Coordinates of N, CA, C and O in Angstrom, one line a residue:
M225 N 112.5 197.8 -3.4 CA 113.7 196.9 -3.4 C 113.3 195.6 -3.9 O 112.3 195.0 -3.4
N226 N 113.9 195.0 -4.9 CA 113.6 193.7 -5.4 C 114.2 192.6 -4.6 O 115.1 192.8 -3.8
Y227 N 113.9 191.4 -4.9 CA 114.4 190.2 -4.3 C 114.6 189.1 -5.3 O 114.1 189.2 -6.4
S228 N 115.3 188.1 -4.9 CA 115.4 186.9 -5.7 C 115.0 185.7 -4.8 O 115.4 185.6 -3.7
S229 N 114.2 184.9 -5.4 CA 113.6 183.8 -4.6 C 113.5 182.5 -5.5 O 113.1 182.6 -6.6
N230 N 113.9 181.4 -4.9 CA 113.7 180.1 -5.5 C 113.0 179.3 -4.5 O 113.5 178.3 -4.0
V231 N 111.8 179.7 -4.1 CA 111.0 179.1 -3.1 C 109.7 178.6 -3.7 O 109.0 179.3 -4.5
D232 N 109.3 177.3 -3.3 CA 108.1 176.8 -3.8 C 106.9 177.6 -3.2 O 106.9 178.1 -2.1
K233 N 105.9 177.9 -4.1 CA 104.8 178.7 -3.7 C 104.0 178.2 -2.5 O 103.3 178.9 -1.9
K234 N 104.2 176.9 -2.2 CA 103.5 176.2 -1.1 C 104.2 176.5 0.2 O 103.6 176.3 1.3
N235 N 105.5 176.9 0.1 CA 106.2 177.2 1.4 C 105.7 178.4 2.1 O 105.4 179.4 1.5
R236 N 105.6 178.3 3.4 CA 105.0 179.4 4.2 C 105.7 180.7 4.0 O 105.1 181.8 4.0
I237 N 107.0 180.7 3.8 CA 107.8 181.9 3.7 C 107.5 182.6 2.4 O 107.6 183.9 2.3
Y238 N 107.1 181.9 1.4 CA 106.8 182.5 0.1 C 105.8 183.7 0.2 O 105.9 184.7 -0.4
R239 N 104.7 183.4 1.0 CA 103.7 184.4 1.2 C 104.2 185.7 1.9 O 103.6 186.7 1.9
Q240 N 105.3 185.5 2.7 CA 105.8 186.6 3.4 C 106.9 187.5 2.7 O 107.3 188.5 3.1
L241 N 107.3 187.0 1.5 CA 108.3 187.7 0.8 C 107.9 189.1 0.3 O 108.6 190.0 0.4
D242 N 106.8 189.1 -0.3 CA 106.3 190.4 -0.8 C 104.7 190.4 -0.8 O 104.1 190.4 -1.9
P243 N 104.1 190.4 0.4 CA 102.7 190.3 0.5 C 101.9 191.4 -0.2 O 100.8 191.1 -0.6
D244 N 102.4 192.5 -0.4 CA 101.7 193.6 -1.0 C 102.1 193.9 -2.5 O 101.8 194.9 -3.1
S245 N 102.9 193.0 -3.0 CA 103.4 193.0 -4.4 C 104.0 194.4 -4.7 O 103.7 195.0 -5.7
L246 N 105.0 194.8 -3.8 CA 105.7 196.1 -4.0 C 107.0 195.9 -4.7 O 107.6 196.9 -5.1
S247 N 107.4 194.7 -4.9 CA 108.7 194.4 -5.4 C 108.6 193.4 -6.6 O 107.5 192.9 -6.9
E248 N 109.7 193.0 -7.1 CA 109.8 192.1 -8.2 C 110.8 191.0 -7.9 O 111.9 191.2 -7.4
N249 N 110.4 189.7 -8.2 CA 111.3 188.6 -8.1 C 112.2 188.6 -9.3 O 111.8 188.3 -10.4
V250 N 113.5 188.9 -9.1 CA 114.5 189.1 -10.2 C 115.5 188.0 -10.1 O 115.6 187.3 -9.1
D251 N 116.3 187.9 -11.2 CA 117.4 186.9 -11.2 C 118.4 187.2 -10.1 O 118.8 188.4 -9.9
L252 N 118.9 186.2 -9.4 CA 119.8 186.4 -8.4 C 121.1 187.2 -8.8 O 121.6 188.0 -8.0
N253 N 121.6 187.0 -10.0 CA 122.8 187.7 -10.4 C 122.6 189.2 -10.6 O 123.5 189.9 -10.7
S254 N 121.3 189.6 -10.6 CA 121.1 191.1 -10.8 C 121.1 191.8 -9.4 O 121.1 193.0 -9.4
I255 N 121.2 191.1 -8.3 CA 121.3 191.7 -7.0 C 122.7 192.0 -6.7 O 123.5 191.0 -6.5
I256 N 123.1 193.2 -6.6 CA 124.5 193.6 -6.3 C 124.8 193.7 -4.9 O 125.9 193.2 -4.4
N257 N 124.0 194.3 -4.1 CA 124.3 194.5 -2.6 C 123.1 194.0 -1.8 O 122.3 194.7 -1.3
P258 N 123.1 192.6 -1.6 CA 122.0 192.1 -0.8 C 122.1 192.5 0.6 O 123.2 192.7 1.2
I259 N 120.9 192.6 1.3 CA 120.9 193.0 2.7 C 120.5 191.8 3.6 O 120.7 191.9 4.8
K260 N 119.9 190.8 3.0 CA 119.5 189.7 3.7 C 119.5 188.4 2.9 O 119.1 188.5 1.7
V261 N 119.8 187.3 3.5 CA 119.7 186.0 2.8 C 119.0 185.1 3.8 O 119.3 185.1 5.0
I262 N 118.1 184.3 3.3 CA 117.4 183.3 4.1 C 117.6 182.0 3.5 O 117.2 181.8 2.3
L263 N 118.2 181.1 4.2 CA 118.4 179.7 3.8 C 117.3 178.9 4.4 O 117.1 178.9 5.6
I264 N 116.5 178.2 3.6 CA 115.3 177.5 4.1 C 115.4 176.0 3.9 O 116.1 175.6 2.9
N265 N 114.7 175.3 4.7 CA 114.6 173.8 4.5 C 116.0 173.1 4.5 O 116.2 172.3 3.7
I266 N 116.9 173.5 5.4 CA 118.2 173.0 5.4 C 118.1 171.6 6.0 O 117.5 171.3 7.0
L267 N 118.8 170.6 5.4 CA 118.8 169.3 5.8 C 119.4 169.2 7.2 O 120.4 169.9 7.5
D268 N 118.8 168.4 8.1 CA 119.4 168.2 9.5 C 120.8 167.8 9.5 O 121.6 168.3 10.3
S269 N 121.2 167.0 8.5 CA 122.6 166.5 8.4 C 123.6 167.6 8.2 O 124.8 167.4 8.5
I270 N 123.2 168.7 7.6 CA 124.2 169.8 7.3 C 123.9 171.1 8.0 O 124.6 172.1 7.9
F271 N 122.8 171.2 8.8 CA 122.4 172.4 9.5 C 123.5 173.0 10.3 O 123.8 174.2 10.2
S272 N 124.1 172.2 11.2 CA 125.1 172.7 12.1 C 126.3 173.1 11.3 O 127.0 174.1 11.7
D273 N 126.7 172.4 10.3 CA 127.9 172.8 9.5 C 127.7 174.1 8.8 O 128.6 175.0 8.8
I274 N 126.5 174.4 8.2 CA 126.2 175.6 7.6 C 126.2 176.7 8.6 O 126.8 177.8 8.4
L275 N 125.6 176.5 9.8 CA 125.6 177.5 10.8 C 127.0 177.9 11.3 O 127.3 179.0 11.5
N276 N 127.8 176.9 11.5 CA 129.2 177.1 11.9 C 130.0 177.9 10.8 O 130.7 178.9 11.2
I277 N 129.8 177.6 9.6 CA 130.5 178.4 8.5 C 130.0 179.8 8.5 O 130.9 180.8 8.4
V278 N 128.8 180.1 8.6 CA 128.2 181.4 8.5 C 128.7 182.2 9.8 O 129.0 183.4 9.7
N279 N 128.7 181.5 10.9 CA 129.1 182.2 12.2 C 130.6 182.6 12.2 O 130.9 183.5 12.9
L280 N 131.4 182.0 11.3 CA 132.8 182.4 11.2 C 133.0 183.8 10.7 O 134.0 184.4 10.9
K281 N 132.0 184.2 9.9 CA 132.1 185.6 9.3 C 131.6 186.6 10.4 O 130.5 186.6 10.8
G282 N 132.5 187.4 10.9 CA 132.3 188.3 12.0 C 131.4 189.4 11.7 O 130.9 190.1 12.6
N283 N 131.1 189.7 10.4 CA 130.4 190.9 10.1 C 128.9 190.6 9.7 O 128.3 191.3 9.0
L284 N 128.4 189.5 10.2 CA 127.0 189.0 9.9 C 126.2 188.8 11.2 O 126.8 188.4 12.2
N285 N 125.0 189.1 11.1 CA 124.0 188.7 12.2 C 123.4 187.4 11.7 O 122.9 187.3 10.5
V286 N 123.3 186.4 12.5 CA 122.8 185.1 12.1 C 121.7 184.7 13.1 O 121.9 184.7 14.3
I287 N 120.5 184.4 12.6 CA 119.4 184.0 13.4 C 119.0 182.6 12.9 O 118.7 182.4 11.8
K288 N 119.1 181.6 13.8 CA 118.8 180.3 13.4 C 117.3 179.9 13.8 O 116.9 180.3 14.9
H289 N 116.6 179.3 12.9 CA 115.3 178.8 13.2 C 115.3 177.3 13.1 O 114.9 176.7 12.1
S290 N 115.9 176.6 14.0 CA 116.2 175.2 13.9 C 114.9 174.4 13.8 O 114.8 173.4 13.1
G291 N 113.8 174.9 14.5 CA 112.5 174.2 14.4 C 112.0 174.3 13.0 O 111.2 173.4 12.5
E292 N 112.3 175.3 12.2 CA 111.9 175.5 10.9 C 113.0 175.1 9.9 O 112.8 175.2 8.7
K293 N 114.2 174.8 10.4 CA 115.3 174.4 9.5 C 115.7 175.6 8.6 O 116.1 175.4 7.5
N294 N 115.6 176.8 9.1 CA 116.0 178.0 8.4 C 117.1 178.8 9.1 O 117.2 178.7 10.3
I295 N 117.8 179.6 8.3 CA 118.8 180.5 8.9 C 118.7 181.8 8.2 O 118.7 181.9 6.9
D296 N 118.5 182.9 9.0 CA 118.5 184.3 8.4 C 119.8 184.9 8.6 O 120.4 184.9 9.7
I297 N 120.4 185.5 7.5 CA 121.7 186.1 7.6 C 121.5 187.6 7.1 O 121.0 187.8 6.0
T298 N 122.0 188.5 7.9 CA 122.0 189.9 7.5 C 123.4 190.5 7.8 O 124.1 189.9 8.6
S299 N 123.7 191.6 7.2 CA 124.9 192.3 7.6 C 124.8 192.8 9.0 O 123.7 193.1 9.5
A300 N 125.9 192.8 9.8 CA 125.9 193.3 11.2 C 125.2 194.7 11.2 O 125.6 195.6 10.4
G301 N 124.3 194.9 12.2 CA 123.7 196.2 12.3 C 122.5 196.5 11.4 O 121.9 197.5 11.6
I302 N 122.2 195.6 10.5 CA 121.1 195.8 9.7 C 119.9 195.0 10.2 O 120.0 193.7 10.2
N303 N 118.9 195.6 10.7 CA 117.7 195.0 11.2 C 116.5 196.0 11.2 O 116.7 197.1 10.8
K304 N 115.4 195.5 11.6 CA 114.2 196.4 11.6 C 114.4 197.6 12.5 O 114.1 198.7 12.2
Y305 N 115.1 197.4 13.7 CA 115.3 198.5 14.6 C 116.2 199.5 14.0 O 115.9 200.7 14.1
S306 N 117.3 199.1 13.4 CA 118.2 200.1 12.8 C 117.6 200.9 11.7 O 117.8 202.1 11.5
T307 N 116.7 200.2 10.9 CA 116.0 200.9 9.8 C 115.0 201.9 10.4 O 114.9 203.0 9.9
L308 N 114.3 201.5 11.4 CA 113.3 202.5 12.0 C 114.1 203.7 12.6 O 113.6 204.8 12.5
R309 N 115.2 203.4 13.2 CA 115.9 204.6 13.8 C 116.4 205.5 12.7 O 116.5 206.7 13.0
K310 N 116.7 205.0 11.6 CA 117.2 205.9 10.5 C 116.1 206.7 9.8 O 116.3 207.8 9.5
Y311 N 114.9 206.1 9.7 CA 113.9 206.8 8.9 C 112.7 207.3 9.7 O 111.9 208.1 9.2
C312 N 112.6 206.9 11.0 CA 111.4 207.3 11.8 C 111.8 208.3 12.8 O 112.7 208.0 13.7
T313 N 111.2 209.5 12.8 CA 111.6 210.6 13.8 C 110.6 210.6 14.9 O 110.9 211.3 15.9
E314 N 109.4 210.1 14.7 CA 108.4 210.1 15.8 C 108.5 208.9 16.7 O 109.1 207.9 16.3
P315 N 108.1 209.0 17.9 CA 108.1 207.8 18.8 C 107.2 206.7 18.2 O 106.3 206.9 17.5
Y316 N 107.6 205.5 18.5 CA 106.9 204.3 17.9 C 107.1 203.1 18.9 O 107.9 203.1 19.7
Y317 N 106.2 202.1 18.7 CA 106.2 200.8 19.3 C 106.4 199.8 18.3 O 105.8 199.9 17.2
C318 N 107.2 198.8 18.5 CA 107.5 197.7 17.6 C 107.3 196.4 18.2 O 107.5 196.2 19.4
F319 N 106.9 195.4 17.3 CA 106.8 194.0 17.7 C 107.5 193.2 16.6 O 107.4 193.6 15.4
G320 N 108.1 192.2 17.0 CA 108.8 191.3 16.0 C 108.8 189.9 16.5 O 108.4 189.6 17.6
N321 N 109.3 189.0 15.6 CA 109.4 187.6 16.0 C 110.8 187.1 16.0 O 111.0 185.9 16.1
D322 N 111.8 187.9 15.8 CA 113.2 187.4 15.8 C 113.8 187.6 17.1 O 113.3 188.3 18.0
S323 N 115.0 187.1 17.3 CA 115.7 187.1 18.6 C 116.4 188.4 18.8 O 116.9 188.6 19.9
Q324 N 116.5 189.3 17.9 CA 117.3 190.6 18.1 C 116.4 191.8 17.9 O 115.4 191.8 17.2

């Protein structure tokens, strides 16, 4: 699955986008059905406004990282857990860093 990114290579999240080089950074307009959007380095003056606008959409999961000035947005029900449930038939243990 490809991604589109306009992130400075010095940004910490850049190294997490595709650490194993399994995907390609493509033009944003070529992505038809995105599953996740990450807004980064949001200005303090508009962070709350953006969060409120995104939260008005009832079909989205929103995770705010106010200490990092980031907001992760995914479709409702799309997360690591739901993906593992769909593709993994064996018992497993998981660890993550998000709130859900």
